PDB file of C-alpha atoms in Angstrom:
ATOM      1  CA  MET A  27     156.658 167.835-160.997  1.00 41.00           C
ATOM      2  CA  GLY A  28     159.607 168.568-158.799  1.00 41.00           C
ATOM      3  CA  SER A  29     162.585 166.335-158.379  1.00 41.00           C
ATOM      4  CA  ALA A  30     165.526 165.871-156.056  1.00 42.00           C
ATOM      5  CA  PHE A  31     167.778 167.956-158.273  1.00 42.00           C
ATOM      6  CA  ASP A  32     169.153 171.370-157.495  1.00 43.00           C
ATOM      7  CA  ILE A  33     167.766 174.417-159.279  1.00 41.00           C
ATOM      8  CA  HIS A  34     170.767 174.680-161.583  1.00 41.00           C
ATOM      9  CA  GLY A  35     170.154 171.206-163.069  1.00 43.00           C
ATOM     10  CA  ALA A  36     173.591 169.878-162.089  1.00 42.00           C
ATOM     11  CA  GLY A  37     172.183 166.709-160.479  1.00 46.00           C
ATOM     12  CA  PRO A  38     171.300 165.948-156.897  1.00 47.00           C
ATOM     13  CA  ALA A  39     172.679 168.294-154.286  1.00 45.00           C
ATOM     14  CA  LEU A  40     175.388 166.594-152.230  1.00 46.00           C
ATOM     15  CA  ASP A  41     173.433 166.702-148.984  1.00 47.00           C
ATOM     16  CA  SER A  42     169.949 166.550-150.486  1.00 44.00           C
ATOM     17  CA  PRO A  43     167.467 164.084-149.043  1.00 48.00           C
ATOM     18  CA  ARG A  44     167.251 160.670-150.693  1.00 46.00           C
ATOM     19  CA  SER A  45     169.684 161.389-153.503  1.00 50.00           C
ATOM     20  CA  SER A  46     170.914 157.780-153.662  1.00 53.00           C
ATOM     21  CA  GLN A  47     167.844 155.654-152.859  1.00 65.00           C
ATOM     22  CA  SER A  48     165.676 153.600-155.188  1.00 71.00           C
ATOM     23  CA  PRO A  49     163.343 155.308-157.656  1.00 73.00           C
ATOM     24  CA  ALA A  50     159.797 156.227-156.670  1.00 68.00           C
ATOM     25  CA  PRO A  51     156.972 153.816-157.567  1.00 76.00           C
ATOM     26  CA  ALA A  52     154.877 154.435-160.660  1.00 79.00           C
ATOM     27  CA  GLY A  53     151.469 156.104-160.570  1.00 81.00           C
ATOM     28  CA  THR A  54     149.936 158.700-158.314  1.00 83.00           C
ATOM     29  CA  GLN A  55     151.857 157.552-155.253  1.00 81.00           C
ATOM     30  CA  GLY A  56     155.136 157.814-157.153  1.00 85.00           C
ATOM     31  CA  ASP A  57     154.238 161.286-158.415  1.00 88.00           C
ATOM     32  CA  LEU A  58     153.415 162.352-154.861  1.00 86.00           C
ATOM     33  CA  GLU A  59     156.668 160.889-153.559  1.00 87.00           C
ATOM     34  CA  LEU A  60     158.639 162.764-156.215  1.00 89.00           C
ATOM     35  CA  GLU A  61     156.818 165.960-155.356  1.00 91.00           C
ATOM     36  CA  LEU A  62     157.593 165.457-151.655  1.00 89.00           C
ATOM     37  CA  LEU A  63     161.236 164.894-152.529  1.00 91.00           C
ATOM     38  CA  GLY A  64     161.134 168.069-154.588  1.00 93.00           C
ATOM     39  CA  LEU A  65     159.670 169.908-151.590  1.00 93.00           C
ATOM     40  CA  ALA A  66     162.385 168.534-149.315  1.00 93.00           C
ATOM     41  CA  ASN A  67     165.019 169.649-151.799  1.00 94.00           C
ATOM     42  CA  ALA A  68     163.380 173.072-152.152  1.00 94.00           C
ATOM     43  CA  LEU A  69     163.384 173.474-148.364  1.00 94.00           C
ATOM     44  CA  TYR A  70     167.025 172.412-148.260  1.00 94.00           C
ATOM     45  CA  ASN A  71     167.882 174.928-150.995  1.00 92.00           C
ATOM     46  CA  LEU A  72     165.926 177.646-149.172  1.00 91.00           C
ATOM     47  CA  GLY A  73     167.832 176.931-145.970  1.00 91.00           C
ATOM     48  CA  THR A  74     171.213 177.087-147.655  1.00 90.00           C
ATOM     49  CA  THR A  75     170.235 180.273-149.489  1.00 87.00           C
ATOM     50  CA  VAL A  76     169.129 181.932-146.256  1.00 87.00           C
ATOM     51  CA  ILE A  77     172.381 180.916-144.562  1.00 87.00           C
ATOM     52  CA  ASN A  78     174.433 182.232-147.487  1.00 82.00           C
ATOM     53  CA  ASP A  79     172.441 185.478-147.658  1.00 75.00           C
ATOM     54  CA  SER A  80     172.800 186.103-143.952  1.00 73.00           C
ATOM     55  CA  THR A  81     176.569 185.581-143.956  1.00 71.00           C
ATOM     56  CA  LYS A  82     179.161 186.330-146.611  1.00 63.00           C
ATOM     57  CA  GLU A  83     176.942 186.831-149.668  1.00 53.00           C
ATOM     58  CA  ARG A  84     174.588 189.518-148.330  1.00 52.00           C
ATOM     59  CA  ASP A  85     176.648 192.310-149.831  1.00 58.00           C
ATOM     60  CA  LYS A  86     176.349 190.924-153.368  1.00 60.00           C
ATOM     61  CA  PRO A  87     173.831 192.716-155.602  1.00 59.00           C
ATOM     62  CA  GLY A  88     170.586 190.787-156.046  1.00 55.00           C
ATOM     63  CA  GLY A  89     171.358 188.438-153.165  1.00 53.00           C
ATOM     64  CA  GLY A  90     167.993 189.026-151.464  1.00 58.00           C
ATOM     65  CA  LYS A  91     166.061 188.044-154.571  1.00 73.00           C
ATOM     66  CA  GLN A  92     167.331 184.459-154.296  1.00 83.00           C
ATOM     67  CA  VAL A  93     165.490 183.950-150.992  1.00 87.00           C
ATOM     68  CA  GLY A  94     162.233 185.129-152.554  1.00 87.00           C
ATOM     69  CA  LEU A  95     162.695 182.728-155.482  1.00 90.00           C
ATOM     70  CA  ARG A  96     163.402 179.839-153.102  1.00 92.00           C
ATOM     71  CA  VAL A  97     160.314 180.684-151.028  1.00 93.00           C
ATOM     72  CA  ASN A  98     158.188 180.753-154.179  1.00 93.00           C
ATOM     73  CA  GLU A  99     159.613 177.363-155.159  1.00 94.00           C
ATOM     74  CA  VAL A 100     158.583 175.937-151.764  1.00 94.00           C
ATOM     75  CA  ILE A 101     155.099 177.473-152.100  1.00 95.00           C
ATOM     76  CA  ASN A 102     154.694 175.962-155.582  1.00 95.00           C
ATOM     77  CA  HIS A 103     155.614 172.504-154.265  1.00 93.00           C
ATOM     78  CA  LEU A 104     153.184 172.858-151.366  1.00 93.00           C
ATOM     79  CA  GLY A 105     150.409 173.913-153.762  1.00 94.00           C
ATOM     80  CA  THR A 106     151.076 170.962-156.050  1.00 93.00           C
ATOM     81  CA  ILE A 107     151.075 168.561-153.085  1.00 90.00           C
ATOM     82  CA  ASP A 108     147.795 170.026-151.859  1.00 90.00           C
ATOM     83  CA  ASP A 109     146.245 169.539-155.317  1.00 91.00           C
ATOM     84  CA  MET A 110     147.519 165.946-155.466  1.00 89.00           C
ATOM     85  CA  ALA A 111     146.177 165.203-151.971  1.00 86.00           C
ATOM     86  CA  GLN A 112     142.620 165.631-153.252  1.00 87.00           C
ATOM     87  CA  HIS A 113     143.059 162.511-155.409  1.00 85.00           C
ATOM     88  CA  ILE A 114     144.705 160.229-152.859  1.00 84.00           C
ATOM     89  CA  PRO A 115     142.408 158.363-150.443  1.00 85.00           C
ATOM     90  CA  THR A 116     145.188 157.363-148.022  1.00 81.00           C
ATOM     91  CA  MET A 117     144.656 158.719-144.527  1.00 84.00           C
ATOM     92  CA  ILE A 118     147.552 159.329-142.142  1.00 82.00           C
ATOM     93  CA  PRO A 119     146.739 159.143-138.424  1.00 83.00           C
ATOM     94  CA  MET A 120     147.162 162.450-136.605  1.00 87.00           C
ATOM     95  CA  GLN A 121     149.347 160.709-134.007  1.00 84.00           C
ATOM     96  CA  VAL A 122     151.889 159.876-136.741  1.00 82.00           C
ATOM     97  CA  LEU A 123     151.969 163.494-137.895  1.00 84.00           C
ATOM     98  CA  ALA A 124     152.281 164.735-134.311  1.00 88.00           C
ATOM     99  CA  ASP A 125     155.165 162.316-133.709  1.00 86.00           C
ATOM    100  CA  ILE A 126     156.917 163.539-136.855  1.00 85.00           C
ATOM    101  CA  ASP A 127     156.402 167.152-135.728  1.00 88.00           C
ATOM    102  CA  ASN A 128     158.004 166.191-132.424  1.00 89.00           C
ATOM    103  CA  SER A 129     161.028 164.782-134.291  1.00 88.00           C
ATOM    104  CA  ARG A 130     160.145 161.174-133.540  1.00 87.00           C
ATOM    105  CA  ASN A 131     160.733 158.552-136.203  1.00 86.00           C
ATOM    106  CA  PRO A 132     157.484 156.679-137.065  1.00 82.00           C
ATOM    107  CA  MET A 133     159.457 153.483-137.709  1.00 86.00           C
ATOM    108  CA  GLN A 134     160.979 153.722-134.229  1.00 87.00           C
ATOM    109  CA  LEU A 135     157.526 154.260-132.723  1.00 84.00           C
ATOM    110  CA  THR A 136     156.150 151.275-134.628  1.00 87.00           C
ATOM    111  CA  ARG A 137     158.983 149.093-133.370  1.00 91.00           C
ATOM    112  CA  GLU A 138     158.440 150.308-129.795  1.00 90.00           C
ATOM    113  CA  ARG A 139     154.706 149.590-130.014  1.00 89.00           C
ATOM    114  CA  LEU A 140     155.307 146.118-131.451  1.00 94.00           C
ATOM    115  CA  GLU A 141     157.806 145.358-128.689  1.00 96.00           C
ATOM    116  CA  ARG A 142     155.327 146.582-126.081  1.00 95.00           C
ATOM    117  CA  ALA A 143     152.561 144.428-127.581  1.00 95.00           C
ATOM    118  CA  ALA A 144     154.889 141.401-127.569  1.00 96.00           C
ATOM    119  CA  THR A 145     155.806 142.054-123.929  1.00 96.00           C
ATOM    120  CA  GLU A 146     152.157 142.387-122.931  1.00 96.00           C
ATOM    121  CA  ASN A 147     151.373 139.230-124.915  1.00 97.00           C
ATOM    122  CA  GLN A 148     154.070 137.308-123.034  1.00 96.00           C
ATOM    123  CA  PHE A 149     152.718 138.650-119.739  1.00 96.00           C
ATOM    124  CA  MET A 150     149.188 137.521-120.636  1.00 97.00           C
ATOM    125  CA  ASN A 151     150.451 134.114-121.750  1.00 96.00           C
ATOM    126  CA  GLY A 152     152.151 133.796-118.365  1.00 96.00           C
ATOM    127  CA  LYS A 153     148.864 134.596-116.615  1.00 96.00           C
ATOM    128  CA  ILE A 154     147.014 132.032-118.748  1.00 96.00           C
ATOM    129  CA  MET A 155     149.625 129.387-117.977  1.00 96.00           C
ATOM    130  CA  ALA A 156     149.378 130.205-114.246  1.00 97.00           C
ATOM    131  CA  ILE A 157     145.589 129.824-114.327  1.00 96.00           C
ATOM    132  CA  ASP A 158     145.857 126.524-116.233  1.00 94.00           C
ATOM    133  CA  SER A 159     148.426 125.271-113.720  1.00 95.00           C
ATOM    134  CA  TYR A 160     146.179 126.335-110.828  1.00 96.00           C
ATOM    135  CA  ARG A 161     143.215 124.567-112.431  1.00 91.00           C
ATOM    136  CA  ARG A 162     145.225 121.346-112.795  1.00 91.00           C
ATOM    137  CA  TYR A 163     146.388 121.466-109.161  1.00 93.00           C
ATOM    138  CA  LEU A 164     142.856 122.261-107.994  1.00 91.00           C
ATOM    139  CA  ASN A 165     141.394 119.372-110.006  1.00 84.00           C
ATOM    140  CA  GLU A 166     144.029 116.985-108.622  1.00 87.00           C
ATOM    141  CA  ALA A 167     143.343 118.131-105.049  1.00 89.00           C
ATOM    142  CA  LEU A 168     139.585 117.814-105.574  1.00 85.00           C
ATOM    143  CA  ALA A 169     140.027 114.332-107.070  1.00 83.00           C
ATOM    144  CA  GLN A 170     142.114 113.211-104.077  1.00 87.00           C
ATOM    145  CA  ASN A 171     139.725 114.604-101.489  1.00 89.00           C
ATOM    146  CA  PHE A 172     136.448 113.941-103.310  1.00 85.00           C
ATOM    147  CA  PRO A 173     136.882 110.775-105.451  1.00 82.00           C
ATOM    148  CA  GLU A 174     133.240 110.841-106.627  1.00 80.00           C
ATOM    149  CA  LEU A 175     133.937 114.204-108.343  1.00 78.00           C
ATOM    150  CA  GLU A 176     136.789 112.658-110.366  1.00 75.00           C
ATOM    151  CA  ARG A 177     134.354 110.679-112.574  1.00 76.00           C
ATOM    152  CA  ILE A 178     132.346 113.818-113.302  1.00 76.00           C
ATOM    153  CA  SER A 179     135.498 115.827-113.989  1.00 73.00           C
ATOM    154  CA  ARG A 180     136.885 113.204-116.403  1.00 75.00           C
ATOM    155  CA  HIS A 181     133.542 113.028-118.199  1.00 76.00           C
ATOM    156  CA  LYS A 182     133.543 116.850-118.692  1.00 77.00           C
ATOM    157  CA  GLN A 183     137.152 116.801-119.897  1.00 76.00           C
ATOM    158  CA  LEU A 184     136.335 114.078-122.448  1.00 79.00           C
ATOM    159  CA  ARG A 185     133.353 116.052-123.726  1.00 79.00           C
ATOM    160  CA  ARG A 186     135.533 119.199-124.022  1.00 76.00           C
ATOM    161  CA  SER A 187     138.265 117.366-125.917  1.00 77.00           C
ATOM    162  CA  ASN A 188     135.689 115.734-128.229  1.00 78.00           C
ATOM    163  CA  ARG A 189     134.169 119.141-129.002  1.00 72.00           C
ATOM    164  CA  ARG A 190     137.616 120.537-129.808  1.00 68.00           C
ATOM    165  CA  CYS A 191     138.391 117.639-132.137  1.00 70.00           C
ATOM    166  CA  THR A 192     135.037 117.703-133.939  1.00 65.00           C
ATOM    167  CA  GLY A 193     134.569 121.467-133.867  1.00 57.00           C
ATOM    168  CA  LEU A 194     131.207 121.212-132.058  1.00 53.00           C
ATOM    169  CA  ARG A 195     130.228 123.871-129.626  1.00 55.00           C
ATOM    170  CA  ARG A 196     127.932 123.572-126.647  1.00 54.00           C
ATOM    171  CA  ARG A 197     124.491 124.918-127.367  1.00 56.00           C
ATOM    172  CA  PRO A 198     123.378 127.710-125.087  1.00 55.00           C
ATOM    173  CA  ASN A 199     120.490 126.937-122.718  1.00 57.00           C
ATOM    174  CA  LYS A 200     117.214 128.475-123.790  1.00 50.00           C
TER     175      LYS A 200
END
């Protein structure tokens, strides 16, 4: 298994991903998380090696071999992750992967979607309240203009409230 340590074993690289966060959980998920951290570190090391090889260190003997070793390290991590994926039933929606590829934070997207759902919920609650208010005004106007309908309306309201209290539902007509 890979880890978030540099190849020389001197501890976490200063700018390596997640060098100071909590330890990975136990089990298969923890092993996968460690392997992903190892891949992230291997990619980081590959990037720094490429930068170093393309600048001041390219004239050193054997400098090009370091890039090949770093690439092989990345390939090994990817192979291990692919093998581990066969034993993990968790599915990740393609939209999440596409958002990550487009440099969008899934947590940010989740927050945006929750805020949108809350906004739409408030809008719908406003519509429901408007309809209830309209129904009350309509019933009051009908009761004033057609007093004989008021008895029928009160009787229906009592039956509705009794059904709500007792949990009974109206039986459908057959």
